[in-house]
PDB file of C-alpha atoms in Angstrom:
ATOM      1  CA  UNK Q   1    -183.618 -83.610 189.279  1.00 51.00           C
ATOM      2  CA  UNK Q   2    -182.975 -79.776 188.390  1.00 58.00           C
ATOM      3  CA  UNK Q   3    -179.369 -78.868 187.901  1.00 66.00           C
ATOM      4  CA  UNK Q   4    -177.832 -77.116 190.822  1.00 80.00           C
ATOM      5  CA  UNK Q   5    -177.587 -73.592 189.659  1.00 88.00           C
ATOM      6  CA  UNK Q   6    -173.583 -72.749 189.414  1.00 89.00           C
ATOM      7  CA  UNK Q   7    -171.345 -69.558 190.060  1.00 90.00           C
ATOM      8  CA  UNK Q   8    -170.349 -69.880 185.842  1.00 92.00           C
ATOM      9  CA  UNK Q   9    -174.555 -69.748 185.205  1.00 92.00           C
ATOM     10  CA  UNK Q  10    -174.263 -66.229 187.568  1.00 93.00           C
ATOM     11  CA  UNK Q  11    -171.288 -64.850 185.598  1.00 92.00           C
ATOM     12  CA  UNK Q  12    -173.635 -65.574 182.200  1.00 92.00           C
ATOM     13  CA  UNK Q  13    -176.764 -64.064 183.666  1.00 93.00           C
ATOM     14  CA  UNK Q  14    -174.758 -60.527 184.128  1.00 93.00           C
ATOM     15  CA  UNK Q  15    -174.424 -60.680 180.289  1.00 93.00           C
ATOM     16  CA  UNK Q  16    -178.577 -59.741 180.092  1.00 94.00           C
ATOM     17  CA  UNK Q  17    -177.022 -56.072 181.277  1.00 93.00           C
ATOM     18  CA  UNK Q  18    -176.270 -55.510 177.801  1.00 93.00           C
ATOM     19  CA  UNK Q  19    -179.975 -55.659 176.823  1.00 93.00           C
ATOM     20  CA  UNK Q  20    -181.375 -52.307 175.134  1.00 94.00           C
ATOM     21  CA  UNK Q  21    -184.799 -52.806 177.221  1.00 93.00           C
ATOM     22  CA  UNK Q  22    -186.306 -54.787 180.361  1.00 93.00           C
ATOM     23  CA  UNK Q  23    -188.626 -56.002 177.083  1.00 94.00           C
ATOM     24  CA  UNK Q  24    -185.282 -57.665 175.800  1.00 93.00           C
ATOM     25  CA  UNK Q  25    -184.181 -59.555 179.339  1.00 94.00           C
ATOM     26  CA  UNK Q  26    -188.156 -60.952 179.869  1.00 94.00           C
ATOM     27  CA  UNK Q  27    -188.437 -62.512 176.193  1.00 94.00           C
ATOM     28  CA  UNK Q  28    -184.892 -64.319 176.322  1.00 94.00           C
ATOM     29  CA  UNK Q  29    -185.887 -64.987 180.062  1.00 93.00           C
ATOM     30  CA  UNK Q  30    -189.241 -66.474 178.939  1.00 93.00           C
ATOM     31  CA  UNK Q  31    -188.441 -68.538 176.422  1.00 93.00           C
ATOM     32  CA  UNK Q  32    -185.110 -70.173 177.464  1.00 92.00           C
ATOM     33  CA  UNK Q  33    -187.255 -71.933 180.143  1.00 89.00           C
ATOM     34  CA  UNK Q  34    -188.212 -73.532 176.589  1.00 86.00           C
ATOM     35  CA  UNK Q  35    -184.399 -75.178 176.608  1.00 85.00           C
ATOM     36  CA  UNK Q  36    -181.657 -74.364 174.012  1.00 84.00           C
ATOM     37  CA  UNK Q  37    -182.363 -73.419 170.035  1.00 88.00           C
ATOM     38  CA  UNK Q  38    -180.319 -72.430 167.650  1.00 90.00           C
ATOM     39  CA  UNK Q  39    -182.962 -69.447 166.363  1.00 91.00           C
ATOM     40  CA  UNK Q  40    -183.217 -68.244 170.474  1.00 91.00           C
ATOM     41  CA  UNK Q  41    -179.090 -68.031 170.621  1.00 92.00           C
ATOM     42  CA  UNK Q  42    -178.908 -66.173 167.187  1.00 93.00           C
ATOM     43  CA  UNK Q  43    -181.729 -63.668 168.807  1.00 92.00           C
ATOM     44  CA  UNK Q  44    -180.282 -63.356 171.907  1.00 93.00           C
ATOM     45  CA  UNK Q  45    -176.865 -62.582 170.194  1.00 93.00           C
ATOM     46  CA  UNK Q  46    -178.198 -60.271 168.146  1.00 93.00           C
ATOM     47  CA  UNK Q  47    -180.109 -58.308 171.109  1.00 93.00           C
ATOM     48  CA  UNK Q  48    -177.682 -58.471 173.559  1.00 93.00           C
ATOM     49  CA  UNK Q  49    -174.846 -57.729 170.475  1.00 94.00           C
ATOM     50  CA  UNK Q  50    -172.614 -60.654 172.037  1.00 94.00           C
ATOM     51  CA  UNK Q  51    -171.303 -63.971 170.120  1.00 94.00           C
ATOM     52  CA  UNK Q  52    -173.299 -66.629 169.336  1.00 93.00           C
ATOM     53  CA  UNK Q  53    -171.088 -68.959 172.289  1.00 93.00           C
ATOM     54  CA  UNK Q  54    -171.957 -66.550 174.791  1.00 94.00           C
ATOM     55  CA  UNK Q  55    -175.635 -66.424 174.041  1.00 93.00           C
ATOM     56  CA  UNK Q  56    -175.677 -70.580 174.223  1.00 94.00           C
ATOM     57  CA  UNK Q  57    -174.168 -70.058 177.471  1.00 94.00           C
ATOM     58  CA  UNK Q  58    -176.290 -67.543 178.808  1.00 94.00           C
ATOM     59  CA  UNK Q  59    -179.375 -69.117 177.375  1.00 94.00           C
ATOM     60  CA  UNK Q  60    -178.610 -72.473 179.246  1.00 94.00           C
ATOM     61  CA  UNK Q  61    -177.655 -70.971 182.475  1.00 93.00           C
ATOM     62  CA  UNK Q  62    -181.452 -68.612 182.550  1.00 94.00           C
ATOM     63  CA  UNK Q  63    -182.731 -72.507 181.598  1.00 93.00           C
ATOM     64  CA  UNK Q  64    -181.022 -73.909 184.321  1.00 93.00           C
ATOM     65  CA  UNK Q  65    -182.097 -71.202 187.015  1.00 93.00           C
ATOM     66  CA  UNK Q  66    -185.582 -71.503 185.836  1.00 93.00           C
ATOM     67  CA  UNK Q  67    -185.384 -75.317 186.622  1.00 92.00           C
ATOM     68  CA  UNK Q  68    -184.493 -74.788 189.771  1.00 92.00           C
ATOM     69  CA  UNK Q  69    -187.071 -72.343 190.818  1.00 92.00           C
ATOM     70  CA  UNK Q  70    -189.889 -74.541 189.337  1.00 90.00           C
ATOM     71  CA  UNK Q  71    -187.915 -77.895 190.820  1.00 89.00           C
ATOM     72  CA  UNK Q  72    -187.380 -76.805 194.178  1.00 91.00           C
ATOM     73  CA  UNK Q  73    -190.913 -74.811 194.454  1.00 90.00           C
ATOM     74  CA  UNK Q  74    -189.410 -71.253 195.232  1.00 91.00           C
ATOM     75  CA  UNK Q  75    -192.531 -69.224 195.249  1.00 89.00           C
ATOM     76  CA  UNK Q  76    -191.203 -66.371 197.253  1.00 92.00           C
ATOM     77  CA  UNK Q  77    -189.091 -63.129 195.960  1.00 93.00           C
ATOM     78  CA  UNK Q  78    -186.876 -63.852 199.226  1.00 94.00           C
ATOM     79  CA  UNK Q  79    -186.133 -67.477 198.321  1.00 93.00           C
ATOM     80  CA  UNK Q  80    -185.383 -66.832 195.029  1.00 93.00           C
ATOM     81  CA  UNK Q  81    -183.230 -63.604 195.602  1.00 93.00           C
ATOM     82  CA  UNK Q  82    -181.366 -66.044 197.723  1.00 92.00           C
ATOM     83  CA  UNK Q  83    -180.054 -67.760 195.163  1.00 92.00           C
ATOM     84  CA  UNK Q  84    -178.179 -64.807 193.877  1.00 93.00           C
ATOM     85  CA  UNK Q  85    -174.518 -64.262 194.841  1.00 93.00           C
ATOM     86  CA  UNK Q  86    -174.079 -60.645 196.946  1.00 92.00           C
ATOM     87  CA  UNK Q  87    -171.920 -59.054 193.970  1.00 93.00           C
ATOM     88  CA  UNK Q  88    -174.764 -59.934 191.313  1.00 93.00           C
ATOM     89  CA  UNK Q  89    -175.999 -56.778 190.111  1.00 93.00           C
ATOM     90  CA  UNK Q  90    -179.264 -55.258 192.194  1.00 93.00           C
ATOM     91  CA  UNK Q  91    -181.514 -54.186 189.739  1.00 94.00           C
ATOM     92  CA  UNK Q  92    -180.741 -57.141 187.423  1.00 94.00           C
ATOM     93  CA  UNK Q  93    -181.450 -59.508 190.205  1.00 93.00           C
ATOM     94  CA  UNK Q  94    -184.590 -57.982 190.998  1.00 95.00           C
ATOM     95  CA  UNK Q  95    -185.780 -58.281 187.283  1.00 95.00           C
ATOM     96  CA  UNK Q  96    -184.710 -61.724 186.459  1.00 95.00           C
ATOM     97  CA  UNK Q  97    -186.670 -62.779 189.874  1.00 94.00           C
ATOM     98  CA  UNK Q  98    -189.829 -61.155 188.973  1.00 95.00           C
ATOM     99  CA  UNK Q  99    -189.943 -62.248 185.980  1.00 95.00           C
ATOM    100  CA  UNK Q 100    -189.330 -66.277 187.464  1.00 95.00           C
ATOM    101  CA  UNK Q 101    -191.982 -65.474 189.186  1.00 94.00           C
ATOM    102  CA  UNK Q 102    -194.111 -64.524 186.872  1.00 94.00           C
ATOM    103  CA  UNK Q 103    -194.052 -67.199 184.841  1.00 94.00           C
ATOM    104  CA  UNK Q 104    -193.247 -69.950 187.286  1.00 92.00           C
ATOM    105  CA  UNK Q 105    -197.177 -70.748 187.762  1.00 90.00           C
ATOM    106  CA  UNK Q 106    -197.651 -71.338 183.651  1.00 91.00           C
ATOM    107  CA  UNK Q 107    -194.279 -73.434 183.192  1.00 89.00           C
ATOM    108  CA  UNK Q 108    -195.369 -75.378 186.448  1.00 88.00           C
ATOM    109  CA  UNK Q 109    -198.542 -76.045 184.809  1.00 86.00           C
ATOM    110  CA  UNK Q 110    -197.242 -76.768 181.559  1.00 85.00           C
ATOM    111  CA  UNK Q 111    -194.430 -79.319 182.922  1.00 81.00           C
ATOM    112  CA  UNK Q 112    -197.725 -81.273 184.964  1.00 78.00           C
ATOM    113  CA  UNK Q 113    -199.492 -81.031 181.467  1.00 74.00           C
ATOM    114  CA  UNK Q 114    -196.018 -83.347 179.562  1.00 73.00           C
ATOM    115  CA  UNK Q 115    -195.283 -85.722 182.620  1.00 73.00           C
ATOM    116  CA  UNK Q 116    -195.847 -88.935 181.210  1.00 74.00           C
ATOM    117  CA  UNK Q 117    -198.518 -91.293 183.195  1.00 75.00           C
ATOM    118  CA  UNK Q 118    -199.883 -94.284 183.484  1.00 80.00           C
ATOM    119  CA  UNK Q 119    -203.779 -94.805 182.629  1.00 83.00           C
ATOM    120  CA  UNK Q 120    -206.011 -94.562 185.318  1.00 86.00           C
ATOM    121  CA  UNK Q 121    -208.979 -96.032 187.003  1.00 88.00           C
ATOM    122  CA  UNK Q 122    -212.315 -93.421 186.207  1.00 89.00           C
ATOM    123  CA  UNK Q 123    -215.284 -96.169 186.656  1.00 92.00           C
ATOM    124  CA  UNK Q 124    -215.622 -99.271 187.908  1.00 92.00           C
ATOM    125  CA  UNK Q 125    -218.858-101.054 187.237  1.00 94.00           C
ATOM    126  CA  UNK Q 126    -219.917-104.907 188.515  1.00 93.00           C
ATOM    127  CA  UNK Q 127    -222.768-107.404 188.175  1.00 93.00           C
ATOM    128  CA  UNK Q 128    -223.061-110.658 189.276  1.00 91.00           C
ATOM    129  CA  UNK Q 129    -224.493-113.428 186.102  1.00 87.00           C
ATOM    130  CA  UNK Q 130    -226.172-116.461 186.298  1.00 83.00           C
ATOM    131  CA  UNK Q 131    -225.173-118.865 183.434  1.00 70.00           C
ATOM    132  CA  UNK Q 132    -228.620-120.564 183.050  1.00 71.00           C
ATOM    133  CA  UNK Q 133    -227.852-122.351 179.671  1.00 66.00           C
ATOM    134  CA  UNK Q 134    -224.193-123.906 178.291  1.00 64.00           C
ATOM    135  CA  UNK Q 135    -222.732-126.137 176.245  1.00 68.00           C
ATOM    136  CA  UNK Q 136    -220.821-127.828 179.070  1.00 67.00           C
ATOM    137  CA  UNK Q 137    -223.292-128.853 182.031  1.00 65.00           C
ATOM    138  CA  UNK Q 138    -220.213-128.171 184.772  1.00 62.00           C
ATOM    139  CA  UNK Q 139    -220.753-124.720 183.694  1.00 61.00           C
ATOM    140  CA  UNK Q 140    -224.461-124.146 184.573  1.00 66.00           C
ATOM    141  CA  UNK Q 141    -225.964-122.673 187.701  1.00 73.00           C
ATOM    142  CA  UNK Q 142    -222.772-121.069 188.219  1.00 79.00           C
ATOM    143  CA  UNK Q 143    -222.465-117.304 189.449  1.00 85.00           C
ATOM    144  CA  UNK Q 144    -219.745-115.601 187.897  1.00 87.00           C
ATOM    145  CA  UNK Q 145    -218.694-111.382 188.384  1.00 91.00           C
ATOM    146  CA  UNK Q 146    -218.342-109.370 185.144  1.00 92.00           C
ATOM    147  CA  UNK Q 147    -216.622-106.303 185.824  1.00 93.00           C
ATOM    148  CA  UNK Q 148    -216.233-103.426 184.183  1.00 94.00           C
ATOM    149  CA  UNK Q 149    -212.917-100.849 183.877  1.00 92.00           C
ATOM    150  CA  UNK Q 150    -213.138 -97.765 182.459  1.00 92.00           C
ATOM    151  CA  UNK Q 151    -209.543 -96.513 181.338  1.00 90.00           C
ATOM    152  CA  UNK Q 152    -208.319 -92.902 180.952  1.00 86.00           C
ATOM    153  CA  UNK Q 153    -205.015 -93.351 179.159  1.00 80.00           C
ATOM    154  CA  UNK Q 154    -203.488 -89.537 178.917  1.00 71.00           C
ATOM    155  CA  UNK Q 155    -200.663 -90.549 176.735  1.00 68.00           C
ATOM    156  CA  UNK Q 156    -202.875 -91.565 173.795  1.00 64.00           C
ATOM    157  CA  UNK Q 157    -202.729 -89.110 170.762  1.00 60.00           C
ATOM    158  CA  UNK Q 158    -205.397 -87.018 169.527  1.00 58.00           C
ATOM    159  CA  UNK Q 159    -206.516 -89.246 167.024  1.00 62.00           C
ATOM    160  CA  UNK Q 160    -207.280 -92.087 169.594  1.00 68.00           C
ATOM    161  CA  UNK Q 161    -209.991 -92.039 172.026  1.00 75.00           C
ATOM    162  CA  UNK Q 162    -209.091 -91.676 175.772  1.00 77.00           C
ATOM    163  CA  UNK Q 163    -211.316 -93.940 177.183  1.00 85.00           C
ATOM    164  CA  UNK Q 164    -211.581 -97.700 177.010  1.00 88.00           C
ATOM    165  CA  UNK Q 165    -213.512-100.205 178.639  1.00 90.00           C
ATOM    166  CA  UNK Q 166    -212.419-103.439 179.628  1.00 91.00           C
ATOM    167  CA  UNK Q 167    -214.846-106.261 181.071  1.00 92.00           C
ATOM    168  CA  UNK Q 168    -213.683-109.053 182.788  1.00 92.00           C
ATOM    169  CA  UNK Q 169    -215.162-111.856 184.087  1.00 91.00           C
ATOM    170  CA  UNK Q 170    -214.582-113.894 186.824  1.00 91.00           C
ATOM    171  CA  UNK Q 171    -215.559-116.695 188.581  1.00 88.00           C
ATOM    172  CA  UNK Q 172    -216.055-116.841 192.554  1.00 88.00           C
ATOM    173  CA  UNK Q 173    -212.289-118.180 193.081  1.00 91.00           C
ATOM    174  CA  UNK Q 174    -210.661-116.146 190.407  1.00 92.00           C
ATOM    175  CA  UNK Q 175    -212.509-112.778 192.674  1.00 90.00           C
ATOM    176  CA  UNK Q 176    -211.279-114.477 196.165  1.00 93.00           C
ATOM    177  CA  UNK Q 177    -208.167-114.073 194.548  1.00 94.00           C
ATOM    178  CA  UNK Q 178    -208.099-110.635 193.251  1.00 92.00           C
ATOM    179  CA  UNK Q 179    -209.964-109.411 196.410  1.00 93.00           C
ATOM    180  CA  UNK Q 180    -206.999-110.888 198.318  1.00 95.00           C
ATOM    181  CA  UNK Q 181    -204.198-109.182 196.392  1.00 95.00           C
ATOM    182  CA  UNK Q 182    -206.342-105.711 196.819  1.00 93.00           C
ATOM    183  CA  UNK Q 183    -206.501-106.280 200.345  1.00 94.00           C
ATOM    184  CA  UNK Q 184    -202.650-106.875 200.476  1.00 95.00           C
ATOM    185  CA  UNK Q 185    -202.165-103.579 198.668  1.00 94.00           C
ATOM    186  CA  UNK Q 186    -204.379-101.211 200.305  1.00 93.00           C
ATOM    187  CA  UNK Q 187    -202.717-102.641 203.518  1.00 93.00           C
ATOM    188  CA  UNK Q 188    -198.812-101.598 201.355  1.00 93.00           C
ATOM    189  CA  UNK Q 189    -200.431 -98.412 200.521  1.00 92.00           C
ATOM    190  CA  UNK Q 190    -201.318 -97.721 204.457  1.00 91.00           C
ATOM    191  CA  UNK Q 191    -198.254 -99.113 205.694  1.00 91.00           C
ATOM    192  CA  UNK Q 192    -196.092 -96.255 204.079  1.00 90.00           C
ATOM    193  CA  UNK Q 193    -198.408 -93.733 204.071  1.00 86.00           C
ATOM    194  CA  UNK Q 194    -198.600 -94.078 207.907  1.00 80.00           C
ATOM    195  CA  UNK Q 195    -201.773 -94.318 208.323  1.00 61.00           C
TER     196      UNK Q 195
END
């Protein structure tokens, strides 16, 4: 959850008045959505010509807001201006929003892009086999299912494939069974969707 955005993070945004350019107040903006780094305080410090302490501070609070524009999906000037305290200075306010808003759509896209996930299901492929010759007689003239997963596993790194296929096989009780917990799932899954 997004840190609630404080009166303290307000006083530090009124530092960016001190910027030589609205240039200056949409790079620090920009990239302390990025989080806090030693080389963005010492640039901010030097820009803004404050100490290093307050440029940490101010750097975290811009991270903070951002966070809670992207968290709580303000896509409106209004919603976000509403944030502001009355005493925060206009024009300031105005720029710091537009520029949230600017780049809310790319750091929303980038934050879906690192959220860590579980594989998931892209094909699912069946067939039903007839052993016709074993070493064990019990097993002959037996249908069994061979089913096939195909796995997209988004955490894997660019050196591994994405895909992998696993085939299973089952036999007619071992499917009974499987179909069974499905059914007791999709009927979970439709229970608290409401459906």
């Amino acid at each position: 959850m997004a840190a609630a955005v404080s009166s303290e993070d307000f006083t530090n945004l009124q530092l960016l008045l001190k910027a030589p350019s609205k240039d200056a107040v949409r790079d620090i903006c920009v990239q302390s959505h990025g989080g806090l780094s030693r080389h963005l305080t010492e640039n901010a410090a030097a820009t803004l010509g404050i100490p290093s302490a307050q440029a940490a501070q101010l750097v975290r609070s811009l991270h903070v807001l951002s966070h809670h524009v992207l968290f709580h999906n303000l896509g409106s000037p209004e919603q976000i201006l509403a944030l502001f305290p009355e005493s925060f200075h206009s024009s300031l306010k105005n720029l710091i929003t537009k520029i949230l808003l600017e780049n809310s759509a790319t750091w929303r896209t980038e934050a879906l892009g690192n959220q860590i996930s579980l594989p998931q299901l892209k094909e699912l492929d069946w067939r039903v086999d007839m052993v016709t010759s074993s070493d064990s007689i019990s097993r002959m003239a037996v249908p069994t299912c061979l089913v096939q997963l195909k796995i997209e596993d988004p955490c894997v790194s660019a050196s591994e494939e994405a895909i992998s296929s696993v085939t299973v096989e089952l036999s007619r009780e071992s499917l009974d069974t499987m179909l069974d917990g499905l059914g007791r799932i999709r009927d979970q899954l439709s229970v608290v969707a409401g459906k």
